[in-house]
Coordinates of C-alpha atoms in Angstrom, one line a residue:
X727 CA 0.0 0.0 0.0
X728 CA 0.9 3.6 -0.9
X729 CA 0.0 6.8 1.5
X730 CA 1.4 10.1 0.4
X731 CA 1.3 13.3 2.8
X732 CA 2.2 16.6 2.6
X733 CA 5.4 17.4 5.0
X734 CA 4.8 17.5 8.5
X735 CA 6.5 19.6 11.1
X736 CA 6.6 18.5 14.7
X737 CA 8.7 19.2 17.5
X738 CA 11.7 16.1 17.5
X739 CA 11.8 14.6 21.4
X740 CA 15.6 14.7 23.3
X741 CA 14.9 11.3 24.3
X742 CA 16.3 8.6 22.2
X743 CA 13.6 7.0 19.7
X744 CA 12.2 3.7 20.8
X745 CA 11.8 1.1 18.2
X746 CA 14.2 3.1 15.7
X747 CA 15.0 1.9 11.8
X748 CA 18.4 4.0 10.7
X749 CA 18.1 3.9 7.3
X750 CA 20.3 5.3 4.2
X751 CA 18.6 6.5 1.0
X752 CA 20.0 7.0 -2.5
X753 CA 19.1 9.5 -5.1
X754 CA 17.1 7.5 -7.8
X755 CA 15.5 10.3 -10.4
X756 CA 16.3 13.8 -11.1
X757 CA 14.0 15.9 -13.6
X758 CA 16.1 18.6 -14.2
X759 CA 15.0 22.4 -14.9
X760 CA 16.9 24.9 -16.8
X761 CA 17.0 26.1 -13.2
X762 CA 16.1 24.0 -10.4
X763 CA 15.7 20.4 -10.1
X764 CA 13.1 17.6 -8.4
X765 CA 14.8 15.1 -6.4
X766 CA 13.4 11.6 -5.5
X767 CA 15.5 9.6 -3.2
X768 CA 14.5 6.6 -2.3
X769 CA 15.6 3.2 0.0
X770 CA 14.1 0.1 1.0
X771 CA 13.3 -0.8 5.0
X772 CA 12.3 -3.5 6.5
X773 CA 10.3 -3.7 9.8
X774 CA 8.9 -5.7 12.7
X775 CA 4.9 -5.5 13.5
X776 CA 4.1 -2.4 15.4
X777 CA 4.6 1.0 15.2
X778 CA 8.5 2.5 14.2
X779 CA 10.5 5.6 13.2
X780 CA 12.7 5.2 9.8
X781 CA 15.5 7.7 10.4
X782 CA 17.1 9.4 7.0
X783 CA 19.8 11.3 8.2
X784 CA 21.5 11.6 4.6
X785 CA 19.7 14.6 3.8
X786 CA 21.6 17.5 1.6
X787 CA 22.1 19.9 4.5
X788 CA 20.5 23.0 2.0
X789 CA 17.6 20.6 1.7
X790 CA 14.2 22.6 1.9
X791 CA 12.6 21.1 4.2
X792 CA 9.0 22.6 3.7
X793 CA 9.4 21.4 0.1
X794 CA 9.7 17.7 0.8
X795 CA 7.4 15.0 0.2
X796 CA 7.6 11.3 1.6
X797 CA 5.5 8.2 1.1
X798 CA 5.7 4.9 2.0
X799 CA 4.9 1.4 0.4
X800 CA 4.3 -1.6 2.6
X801 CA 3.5 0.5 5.8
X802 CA 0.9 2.9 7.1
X803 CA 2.6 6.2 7.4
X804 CA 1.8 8.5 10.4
X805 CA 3.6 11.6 10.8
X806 CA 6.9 13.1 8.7
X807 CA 9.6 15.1 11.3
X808 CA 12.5 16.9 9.7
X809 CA 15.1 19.0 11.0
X810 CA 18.4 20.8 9.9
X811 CA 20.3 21.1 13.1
X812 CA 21.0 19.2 15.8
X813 CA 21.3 15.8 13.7
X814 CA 22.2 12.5 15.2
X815 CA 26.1 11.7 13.7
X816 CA 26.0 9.8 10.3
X817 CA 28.6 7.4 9.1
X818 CA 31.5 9.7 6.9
X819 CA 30.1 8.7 3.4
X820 CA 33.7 7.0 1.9
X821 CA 32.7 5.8 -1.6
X822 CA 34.9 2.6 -2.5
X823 CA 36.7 4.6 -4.8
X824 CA 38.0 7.3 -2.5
X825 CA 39.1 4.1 0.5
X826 CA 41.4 2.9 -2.6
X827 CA 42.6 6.3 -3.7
X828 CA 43.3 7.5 -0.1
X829 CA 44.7 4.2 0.7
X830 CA 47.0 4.5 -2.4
X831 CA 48.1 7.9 -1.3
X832 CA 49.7 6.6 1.7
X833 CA 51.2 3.8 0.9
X834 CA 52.9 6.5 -1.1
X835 CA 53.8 8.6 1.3
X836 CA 55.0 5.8 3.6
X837 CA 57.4 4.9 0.6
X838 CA 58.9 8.0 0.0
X839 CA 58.8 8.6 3.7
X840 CA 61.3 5.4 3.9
X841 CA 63.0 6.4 0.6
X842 CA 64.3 9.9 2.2
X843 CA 65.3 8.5 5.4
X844 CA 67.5 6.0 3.8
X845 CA 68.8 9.1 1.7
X846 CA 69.4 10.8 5.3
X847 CA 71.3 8.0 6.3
X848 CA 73.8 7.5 3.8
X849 CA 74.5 11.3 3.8
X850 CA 75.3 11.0 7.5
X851 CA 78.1 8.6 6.2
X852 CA 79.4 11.1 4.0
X853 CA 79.4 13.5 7.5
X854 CA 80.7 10.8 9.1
X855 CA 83.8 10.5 6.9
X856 CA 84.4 14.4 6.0
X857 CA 85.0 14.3 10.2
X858 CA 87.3 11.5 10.0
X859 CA 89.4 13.4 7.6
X860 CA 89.3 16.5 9.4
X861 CA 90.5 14.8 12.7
X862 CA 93.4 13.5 10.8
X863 CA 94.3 16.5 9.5
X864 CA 94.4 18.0 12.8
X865 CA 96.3 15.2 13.5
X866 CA 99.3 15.9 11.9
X867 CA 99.7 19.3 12.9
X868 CA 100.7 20.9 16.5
X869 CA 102.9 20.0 19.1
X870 CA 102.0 16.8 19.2
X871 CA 104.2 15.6 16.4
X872 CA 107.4 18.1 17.7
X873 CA 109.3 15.4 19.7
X874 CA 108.9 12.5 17.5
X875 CA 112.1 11.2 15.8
X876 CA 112.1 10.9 12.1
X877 CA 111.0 7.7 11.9
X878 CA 108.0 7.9 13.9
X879 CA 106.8 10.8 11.9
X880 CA 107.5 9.0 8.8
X881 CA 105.3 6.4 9.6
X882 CA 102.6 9.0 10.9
X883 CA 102.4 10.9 7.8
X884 CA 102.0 7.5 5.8
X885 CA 99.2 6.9 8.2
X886 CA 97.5 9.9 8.1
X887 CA 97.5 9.9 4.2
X888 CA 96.4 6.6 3.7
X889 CA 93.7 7.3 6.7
X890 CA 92.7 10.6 4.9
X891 CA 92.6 9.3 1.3
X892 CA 90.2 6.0 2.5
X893 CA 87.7 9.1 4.7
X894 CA 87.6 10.8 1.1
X895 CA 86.8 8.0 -0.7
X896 CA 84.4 6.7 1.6
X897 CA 82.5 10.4 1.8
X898 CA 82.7 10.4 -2.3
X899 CA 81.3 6.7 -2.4
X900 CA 78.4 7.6 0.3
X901 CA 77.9 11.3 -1.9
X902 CA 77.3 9.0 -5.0
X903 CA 75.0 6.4 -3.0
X904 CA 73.2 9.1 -1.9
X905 CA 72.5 11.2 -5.0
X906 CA 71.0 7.3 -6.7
X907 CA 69.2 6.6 -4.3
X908 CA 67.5 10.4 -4.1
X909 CA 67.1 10.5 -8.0
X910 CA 65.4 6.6 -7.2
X911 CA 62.9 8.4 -5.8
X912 CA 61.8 11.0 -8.5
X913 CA 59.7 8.6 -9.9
X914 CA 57.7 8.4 -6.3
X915 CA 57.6 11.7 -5.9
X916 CA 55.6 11.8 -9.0
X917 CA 53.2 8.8 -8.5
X918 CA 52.3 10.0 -5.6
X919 CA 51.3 13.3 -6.9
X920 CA 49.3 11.4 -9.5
X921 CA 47.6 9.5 -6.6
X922 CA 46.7 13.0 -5.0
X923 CA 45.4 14.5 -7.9
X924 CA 43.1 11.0 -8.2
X925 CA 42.3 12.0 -5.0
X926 CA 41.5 15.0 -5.3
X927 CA 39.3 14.4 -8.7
X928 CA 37.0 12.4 -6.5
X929 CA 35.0 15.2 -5.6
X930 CA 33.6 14.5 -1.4
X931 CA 30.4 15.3 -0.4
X932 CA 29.5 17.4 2.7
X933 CA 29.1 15.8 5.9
X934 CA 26.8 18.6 7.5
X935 CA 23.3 16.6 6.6
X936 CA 20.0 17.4 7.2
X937 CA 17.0 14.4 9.2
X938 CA 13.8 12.9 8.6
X939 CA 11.9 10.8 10.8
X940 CA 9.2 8.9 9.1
X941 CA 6.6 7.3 11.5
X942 CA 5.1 3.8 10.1
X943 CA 3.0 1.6 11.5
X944 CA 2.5 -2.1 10.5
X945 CA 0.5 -5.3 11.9
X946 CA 3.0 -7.6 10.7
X947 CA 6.4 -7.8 9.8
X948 CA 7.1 -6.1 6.7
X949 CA 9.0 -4.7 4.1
X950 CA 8.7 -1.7 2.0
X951 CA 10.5 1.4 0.4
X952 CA 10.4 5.2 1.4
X953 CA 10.2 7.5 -1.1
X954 CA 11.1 11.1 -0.9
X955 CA 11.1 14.1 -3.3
X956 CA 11.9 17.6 -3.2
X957 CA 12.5 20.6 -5.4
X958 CA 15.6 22.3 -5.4
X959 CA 17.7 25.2 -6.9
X960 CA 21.2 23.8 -6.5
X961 CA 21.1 22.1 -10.1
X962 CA 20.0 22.6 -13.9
X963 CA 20.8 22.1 -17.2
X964 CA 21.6 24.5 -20.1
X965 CA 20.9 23.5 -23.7
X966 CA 24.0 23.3 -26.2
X967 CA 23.5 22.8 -30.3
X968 CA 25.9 22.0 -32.7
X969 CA 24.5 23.2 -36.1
X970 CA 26.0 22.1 -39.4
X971 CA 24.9 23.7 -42.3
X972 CA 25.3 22.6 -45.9
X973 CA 25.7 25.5 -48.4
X974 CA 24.8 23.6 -51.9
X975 CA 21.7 21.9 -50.4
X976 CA 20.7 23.9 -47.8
X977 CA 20.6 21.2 -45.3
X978 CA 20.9 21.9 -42.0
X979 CA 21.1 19.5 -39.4
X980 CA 21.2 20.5 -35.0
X981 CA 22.7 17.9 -32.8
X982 CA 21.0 18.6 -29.5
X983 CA 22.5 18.3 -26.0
X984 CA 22.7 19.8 -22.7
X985 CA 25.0 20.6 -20.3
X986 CA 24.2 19.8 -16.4
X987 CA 25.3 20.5 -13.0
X988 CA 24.3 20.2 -9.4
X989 CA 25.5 22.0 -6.5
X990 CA 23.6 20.3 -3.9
X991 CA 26.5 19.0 -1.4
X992 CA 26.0 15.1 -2.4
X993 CA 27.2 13.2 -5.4
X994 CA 24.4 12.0 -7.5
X995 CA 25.4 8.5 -8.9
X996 CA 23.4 6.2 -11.7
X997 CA 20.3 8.5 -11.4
X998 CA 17.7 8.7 -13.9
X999 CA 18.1 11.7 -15.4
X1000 CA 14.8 13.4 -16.9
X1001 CA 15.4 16.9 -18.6
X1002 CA 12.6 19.9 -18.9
X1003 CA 12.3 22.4 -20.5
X1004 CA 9.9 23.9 -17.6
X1005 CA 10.8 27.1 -15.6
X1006 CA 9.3 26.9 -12.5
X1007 CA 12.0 29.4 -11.1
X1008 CA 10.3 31.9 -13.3
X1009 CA 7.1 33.6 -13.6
X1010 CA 4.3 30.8 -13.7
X1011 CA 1.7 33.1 -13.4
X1012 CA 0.1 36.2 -15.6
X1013 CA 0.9 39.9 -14.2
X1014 CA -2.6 41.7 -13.2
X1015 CA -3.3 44.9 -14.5
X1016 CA -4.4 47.7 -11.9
X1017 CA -6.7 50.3 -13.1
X1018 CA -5.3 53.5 -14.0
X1019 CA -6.2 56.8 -12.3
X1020 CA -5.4 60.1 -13.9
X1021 CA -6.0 63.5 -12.6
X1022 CA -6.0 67.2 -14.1
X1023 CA -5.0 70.1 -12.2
X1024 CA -5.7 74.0 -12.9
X1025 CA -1.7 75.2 -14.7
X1026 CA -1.3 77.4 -11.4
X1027 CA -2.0 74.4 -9.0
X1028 CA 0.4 72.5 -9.9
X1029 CA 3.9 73.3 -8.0
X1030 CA 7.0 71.6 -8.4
X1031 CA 7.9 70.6 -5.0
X1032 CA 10.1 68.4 -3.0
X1033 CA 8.1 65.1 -1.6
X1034 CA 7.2 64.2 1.7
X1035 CA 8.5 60.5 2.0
X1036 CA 4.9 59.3 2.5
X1037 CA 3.7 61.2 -0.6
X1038 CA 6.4 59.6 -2.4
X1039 CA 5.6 56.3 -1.2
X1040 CA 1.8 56.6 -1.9
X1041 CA 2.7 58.1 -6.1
X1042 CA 5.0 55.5 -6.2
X1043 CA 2.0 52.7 -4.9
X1044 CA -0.5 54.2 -7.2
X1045 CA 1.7 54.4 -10.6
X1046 CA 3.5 51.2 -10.0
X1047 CA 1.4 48.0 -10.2
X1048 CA 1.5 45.6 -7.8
X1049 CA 2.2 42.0 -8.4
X1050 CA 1.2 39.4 -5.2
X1051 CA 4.1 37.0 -4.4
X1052 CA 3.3 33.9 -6.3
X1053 CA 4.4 30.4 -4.9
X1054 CA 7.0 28.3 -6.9
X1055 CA 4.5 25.4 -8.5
X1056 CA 5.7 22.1 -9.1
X1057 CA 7.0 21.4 -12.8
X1058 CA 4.7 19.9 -15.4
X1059 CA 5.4 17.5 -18.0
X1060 CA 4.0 19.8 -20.6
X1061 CA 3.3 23.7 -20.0
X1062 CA 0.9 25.1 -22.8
X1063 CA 3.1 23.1 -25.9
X1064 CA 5.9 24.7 -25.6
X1065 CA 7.9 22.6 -23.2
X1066 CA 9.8 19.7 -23.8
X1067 CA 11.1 16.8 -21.9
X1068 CA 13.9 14.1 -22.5
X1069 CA 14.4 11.1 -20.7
X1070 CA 17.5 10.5 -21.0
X1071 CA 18.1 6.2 -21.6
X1072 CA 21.2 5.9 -19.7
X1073 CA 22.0 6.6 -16.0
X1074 CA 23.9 9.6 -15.0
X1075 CA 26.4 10.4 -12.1
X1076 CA 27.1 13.9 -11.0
X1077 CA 29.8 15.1 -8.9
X1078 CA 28.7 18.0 -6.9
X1079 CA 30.2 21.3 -7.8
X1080 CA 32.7 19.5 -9.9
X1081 CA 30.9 17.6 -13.3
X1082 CA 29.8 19.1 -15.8
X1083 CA 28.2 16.8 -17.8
X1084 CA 26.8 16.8 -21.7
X1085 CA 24.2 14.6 -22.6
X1086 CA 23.3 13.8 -26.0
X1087 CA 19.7 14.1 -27.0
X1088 CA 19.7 13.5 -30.6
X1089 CA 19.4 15.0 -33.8
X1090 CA 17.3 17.3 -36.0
X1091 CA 17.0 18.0 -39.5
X1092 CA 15.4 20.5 -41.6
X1093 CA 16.0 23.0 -44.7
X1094 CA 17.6 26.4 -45.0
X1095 CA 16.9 29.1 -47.3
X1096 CA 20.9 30.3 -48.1
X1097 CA 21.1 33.7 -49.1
X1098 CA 24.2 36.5 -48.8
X1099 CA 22.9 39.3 -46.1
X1100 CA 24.8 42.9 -47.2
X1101 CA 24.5 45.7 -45.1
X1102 CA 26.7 48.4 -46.3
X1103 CA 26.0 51.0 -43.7
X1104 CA 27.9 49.0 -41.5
X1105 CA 29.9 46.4 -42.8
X1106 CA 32.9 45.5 -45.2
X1107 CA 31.4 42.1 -46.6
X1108 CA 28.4 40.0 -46.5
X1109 CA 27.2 37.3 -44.4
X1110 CA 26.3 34.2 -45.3
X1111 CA 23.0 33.7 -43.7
X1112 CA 20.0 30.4 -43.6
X1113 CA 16.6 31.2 -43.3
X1114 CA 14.7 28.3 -41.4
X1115 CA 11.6 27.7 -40.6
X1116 CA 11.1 25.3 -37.3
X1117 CA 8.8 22.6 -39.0
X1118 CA 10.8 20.0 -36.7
X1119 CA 8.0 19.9 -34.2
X1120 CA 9.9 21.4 -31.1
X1121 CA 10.8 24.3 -29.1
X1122 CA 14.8 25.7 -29.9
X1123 CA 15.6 26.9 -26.6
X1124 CA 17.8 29.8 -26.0
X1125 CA 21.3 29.3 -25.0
X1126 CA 24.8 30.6 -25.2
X1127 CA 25.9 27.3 -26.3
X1128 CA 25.2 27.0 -29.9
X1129 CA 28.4 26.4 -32.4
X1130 CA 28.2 26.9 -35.6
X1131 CA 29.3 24.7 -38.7
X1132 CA 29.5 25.3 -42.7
X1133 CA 30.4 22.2 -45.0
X1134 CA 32.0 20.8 -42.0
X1135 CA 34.0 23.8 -41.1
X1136 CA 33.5 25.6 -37.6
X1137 CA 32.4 29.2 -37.8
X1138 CA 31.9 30.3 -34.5
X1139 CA 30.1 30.7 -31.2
X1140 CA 26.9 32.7 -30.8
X1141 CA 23.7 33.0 -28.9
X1142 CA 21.0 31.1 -30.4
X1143 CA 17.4 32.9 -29.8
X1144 CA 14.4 31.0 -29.0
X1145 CA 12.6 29.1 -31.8
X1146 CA 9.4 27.8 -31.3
X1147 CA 7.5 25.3 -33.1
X1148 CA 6.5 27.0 -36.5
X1149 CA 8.3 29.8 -35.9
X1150 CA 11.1 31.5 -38.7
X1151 CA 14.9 32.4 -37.8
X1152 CA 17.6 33.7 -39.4
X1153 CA 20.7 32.0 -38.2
X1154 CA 24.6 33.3 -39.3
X1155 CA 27.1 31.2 -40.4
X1156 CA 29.5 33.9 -40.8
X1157 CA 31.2 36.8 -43.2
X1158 CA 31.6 36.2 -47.1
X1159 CA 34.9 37.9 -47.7
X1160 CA 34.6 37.5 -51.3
X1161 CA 31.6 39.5 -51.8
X1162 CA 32.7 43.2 -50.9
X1163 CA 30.6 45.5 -49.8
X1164 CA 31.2 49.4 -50.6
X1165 CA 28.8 52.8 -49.0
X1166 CA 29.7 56.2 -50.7
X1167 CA 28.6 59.7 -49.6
X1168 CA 28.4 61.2 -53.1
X1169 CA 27.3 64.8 -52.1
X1170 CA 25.4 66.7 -49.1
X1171 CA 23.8 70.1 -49.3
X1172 CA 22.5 72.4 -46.8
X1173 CA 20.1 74.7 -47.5
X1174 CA 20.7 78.4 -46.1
X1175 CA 24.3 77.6 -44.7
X1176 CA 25.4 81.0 -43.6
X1177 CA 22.5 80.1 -40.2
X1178 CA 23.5 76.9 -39.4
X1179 CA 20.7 76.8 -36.7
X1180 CA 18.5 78.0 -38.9
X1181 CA 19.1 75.5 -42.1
X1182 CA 15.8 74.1 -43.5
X1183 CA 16.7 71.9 -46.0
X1184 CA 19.1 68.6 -46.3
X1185 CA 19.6 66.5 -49.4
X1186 CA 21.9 63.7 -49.6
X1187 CA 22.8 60.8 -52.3
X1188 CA 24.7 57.8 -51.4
X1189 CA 26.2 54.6 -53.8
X1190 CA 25.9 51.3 -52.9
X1191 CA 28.3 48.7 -54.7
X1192 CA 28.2 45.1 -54.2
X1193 CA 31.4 42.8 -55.7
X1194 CA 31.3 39.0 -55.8
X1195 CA 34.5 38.1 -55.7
X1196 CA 34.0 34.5 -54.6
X1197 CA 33.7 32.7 -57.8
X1198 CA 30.3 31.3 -57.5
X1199 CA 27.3 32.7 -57.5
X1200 CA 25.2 33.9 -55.1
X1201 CA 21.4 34.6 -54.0
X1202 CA 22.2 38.2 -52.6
X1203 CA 19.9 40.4 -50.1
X1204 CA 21.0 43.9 -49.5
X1205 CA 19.7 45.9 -46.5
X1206 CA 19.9 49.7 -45.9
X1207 CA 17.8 52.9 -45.3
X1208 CA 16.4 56.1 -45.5
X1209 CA 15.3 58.7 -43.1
X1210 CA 11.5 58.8 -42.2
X1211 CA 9.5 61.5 -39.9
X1212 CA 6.9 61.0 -37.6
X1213 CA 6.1 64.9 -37.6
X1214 CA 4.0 66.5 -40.6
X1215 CA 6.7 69.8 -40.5
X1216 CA 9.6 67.4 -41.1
X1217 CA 9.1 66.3 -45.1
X1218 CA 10.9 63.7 -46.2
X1219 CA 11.5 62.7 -49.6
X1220 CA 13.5 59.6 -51.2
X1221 CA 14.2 57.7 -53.8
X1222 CA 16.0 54.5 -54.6
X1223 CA 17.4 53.3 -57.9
X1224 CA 16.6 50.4 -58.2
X1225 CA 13.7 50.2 -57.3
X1226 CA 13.9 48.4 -53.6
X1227 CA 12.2 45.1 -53.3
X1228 CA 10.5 45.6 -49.4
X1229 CA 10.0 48.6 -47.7
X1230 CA 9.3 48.6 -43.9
X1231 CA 11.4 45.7 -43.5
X1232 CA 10.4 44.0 -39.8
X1233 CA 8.0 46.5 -39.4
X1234 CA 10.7 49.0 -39.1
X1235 CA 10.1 52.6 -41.1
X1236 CA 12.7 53.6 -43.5
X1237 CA 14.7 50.3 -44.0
X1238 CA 14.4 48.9 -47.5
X1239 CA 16.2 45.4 -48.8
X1240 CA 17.1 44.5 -52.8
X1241 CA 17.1 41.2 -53.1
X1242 CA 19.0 40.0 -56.5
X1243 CA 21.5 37.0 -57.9
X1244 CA 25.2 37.5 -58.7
X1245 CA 26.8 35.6 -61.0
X1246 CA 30.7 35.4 -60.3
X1247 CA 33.2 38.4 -60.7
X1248 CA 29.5 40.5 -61.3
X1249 CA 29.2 44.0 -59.4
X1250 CA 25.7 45.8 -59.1
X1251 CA 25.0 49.5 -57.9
X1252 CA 22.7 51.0 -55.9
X1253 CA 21.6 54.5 -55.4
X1254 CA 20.0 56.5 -53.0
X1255 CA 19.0 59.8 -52.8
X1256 CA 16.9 61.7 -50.0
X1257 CA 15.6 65.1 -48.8
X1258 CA 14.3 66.9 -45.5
X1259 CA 12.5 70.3 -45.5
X1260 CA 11.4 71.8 -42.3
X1261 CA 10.1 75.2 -41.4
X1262 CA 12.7 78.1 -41.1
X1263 CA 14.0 78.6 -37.7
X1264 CA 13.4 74.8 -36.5
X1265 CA 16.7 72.8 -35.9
X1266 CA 17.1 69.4 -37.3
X1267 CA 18.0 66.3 -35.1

């Protein structure tokens, strides 16, 4: 059987827990957000008849607490106690891995430890005999050898030379041990460095753990499994595309992935790993619209004055509208179509604050429409740019993680907008260097120029040339403008040879686009010619 409750605060007694069942849970399933994560742990009891406490003390210490949710199969659950401080002591969590590695690391150390002292020893033989030589050369000098006949001191000096030449050989022998025997250890000094580094690259979790106490109640001996879940912030996932464009055919194909990561003070190993493309972290909720109060005021009652803080505060309520704290829902599998989820078919592991980790999540194909974008005003060359329109059937989420490919050629890094299901893009694969782009100011008169202030006329004519260069042709769009006036005093007049394809382009006043093919080594021209007239004494901006 299967009773789930909402988290339960209560009050945990000092007293030690009668009839106590210390468990340790695991993290089984992740659905990851692109911020934000749902946890489910999970770990398998088994009880005596009557009425028991399982204890989880395992817990992420930053685990929110309010946010948890537990049920129980193969018991009836009664009440759920939590706490953050004050936890009963845990077991260090030592992974297999880091016994060996640590284990590794001093046997190591113990080696070299043993290494250097035999190197400390043999250079105290080399000490040993430098002082041996130095007492015989003391030796031989002094009153000591004053009264001695000649024979005597022949024989003395014979000793102390043979004496002497035996301590320097003996220091030179011990100086040569002792320089093998350090370079011997070069090779442990850097396995054991390796070993630390092993070490260190298994990332340990935090001890400081937070407690639940699980009440169950059975009339039998029994066995079940506790489950718990929980949202957090600690982890997420970021979306990263790979798209390879094909310039002849206009293929384009996006290798999908994500990048994830967790934070949450625990490793997560061999979880299920569900990503979604859900935001519970952000708005989930419409904003509400307040209504709108305006007043007018006689010219001489209205006084610019410095506000009181409390009429301050009560403008500032009535012309800002106020939005009621909304509470953080739990993620859906779907959220109005435009979300996506991926189960990923493998099982993850996650190092926290260390890994992180790309996932593959397959590939989509589609067409482009190729075309060479010119925009003179601004730019040397044109870009080579593919129209697409998402018939793939899912959401393109936005992401700095989107590299770029042409014919198998990397182009760059950019940020990739959103795209949703239907929805058009234009996507760069960057600059044509062959097809040259040139913007010429041919004249510019002003009317009345002795008052500059006072000038009520400006005409201007510009060429545009375009030169494919590249050796292959190519479907060309070129993009520029004119000025446009939103005031009837300000007239504007233009014209554009030839005559430009759109007008308005995006919705935007005064930007036209040509749209043309070039063969290769062909050049085409464009002019553009305008004029503003606006009353005498008005100054233009």
């Amino acid at each position: 059987m299967r009773f789930t409750y909402p988290f339960v605060f209560m009050a945990l007694p000092v007293a030690a827990w009668a009839e106590d069942i210390p468990l340790t849970s695991e993290v089984s399933e992740v659905t990851l957000y692109p911020q934000g994560a749902t946890v489910v742990r999970e770990v398998e009891f088994s009880a005596p008849a009557g009425q028991h406490d399982l204890i989880l003390t395992d817990l992420p210490k930053n685990t929110p607490l309010a946010a948890v949710r537990v049920s129980v199969e193969g018991a009836v659950m009664g009440s759920v106690t939590a706490r953050d401080d004050f936890v009963p002591p845990r077991d260090p969590d030592m992974s297999a891995a880091r016994e060996a590695a640590r284990a590794e690391v001093e046997r190591l150390e113990a080696a070299l430890r043993d290494g250097e002292a035999d190197v400390r020893a043999i250079k105290l033989e080399v000490q040993a005999a430098k002082a041996r030589g130095a007492f015989l050369e003391r030796l031989g000098q002094g009153e000591a050898v004053a009264g001695m006949t000649t024979t005597d001191l022949r024989d003395l000096v014979g000793m102390i030379g043979e004496e002497s030449l035996a301590a320097m050989r003996a220091a030179h022998e011990a100086e040569r041990r002792a320089g093998e025997a350090d370079r011997a250890l070069t090779d442990l000094r850097k396995e054991l460095e390796a070993a630390r580094a092993a070490l260190r690259a298994l990332v340990p979790e935090k001890e400081e753990r937070a407690m639940l106490a699980v009440a169950v109640t059975s009339e039998e001996a029994t066995e079940g499994t506790v489950r718990v879940s929980y949202t957090i912030r600690e982890a997420g996932w970021t979306p990263v595309y790979d798209l390879h464009l094909t310039r002849e055919s206009g293929d384009l194909r996006i290798e999908r992935g994500a990048f994830v990561r967790q934070s949450t003070g625990e490793n997560w190993s061999d979880v299920a790993m569900t990503l979604s493309t859900v935001r519970p972290s952000e708005q989930v909720a419409p904003s509400e619209v307040f209504p709108w109060l305006r007043r007018i005021f006689d010219p001489e009652a209205v006084r610019p004055k410095t506000l009181m803080r409390s009429e301050a505060d009560g403008m500032a309520e009535m012309a800002a509208p106020q939005v009621e704290p909304m509470a953080v829902e739990t993620a859906q599998a779907n959220f109005d179509g435009l979300a996506v989820t991926y189960q990923y078919p493998g099982e993850v592991s996650i190092a926290t604050g260390a890994d992180r980790v790309r996932l593959a999540l397959g590939t989509l194909e589609t067409q482009a429409q190729v075309e060479a974008r010119a925009v003179p005003l601004f730019d040397p060359s044109a870009f080579l740019m593919a129209r697409v329109e998402n018939d793939m059937g899912e959401l393109i989420l936005p992401t700095g993680e989107a590299m770029f490919y042409l014919d198998g050629r990397f182009i760059g890094k950019q940020y990739l907008e959103m795209i949703p299901a239907g929805g058009e893009a234009d996507l760069s694969f960057g600059p044509i260097d062959g097809l040259r782009l040139t913007r010429t100011v041919l004249g510019r008169e002003e009317g009345q120029r002795g008052v500059i202030t006072r000038s009520s006329d400006f005409t201007e004519a510009v060429k545009i040339e375009v030169e494919n260069l590249t050796g292959q042709a190519w479907p060309v769009r070129v993009i520029d403008r004119v000025p446009h006036s939103e005031q009837e005093e300000l007239e504007v007049e233009w014209n554009a040879t030839p005559r430009a394809a759109e007008v308005d382009v995006d919705g935007k006043r005064g930007v036209l686009a040509w749209s043309f093919d070039m063969a290769a080594g062909e050049s085409r021209e464009i002019g553009l010619e305008y004029d503003l007239q606006w009353p005498e004494g008005r100054v233009l901006r």
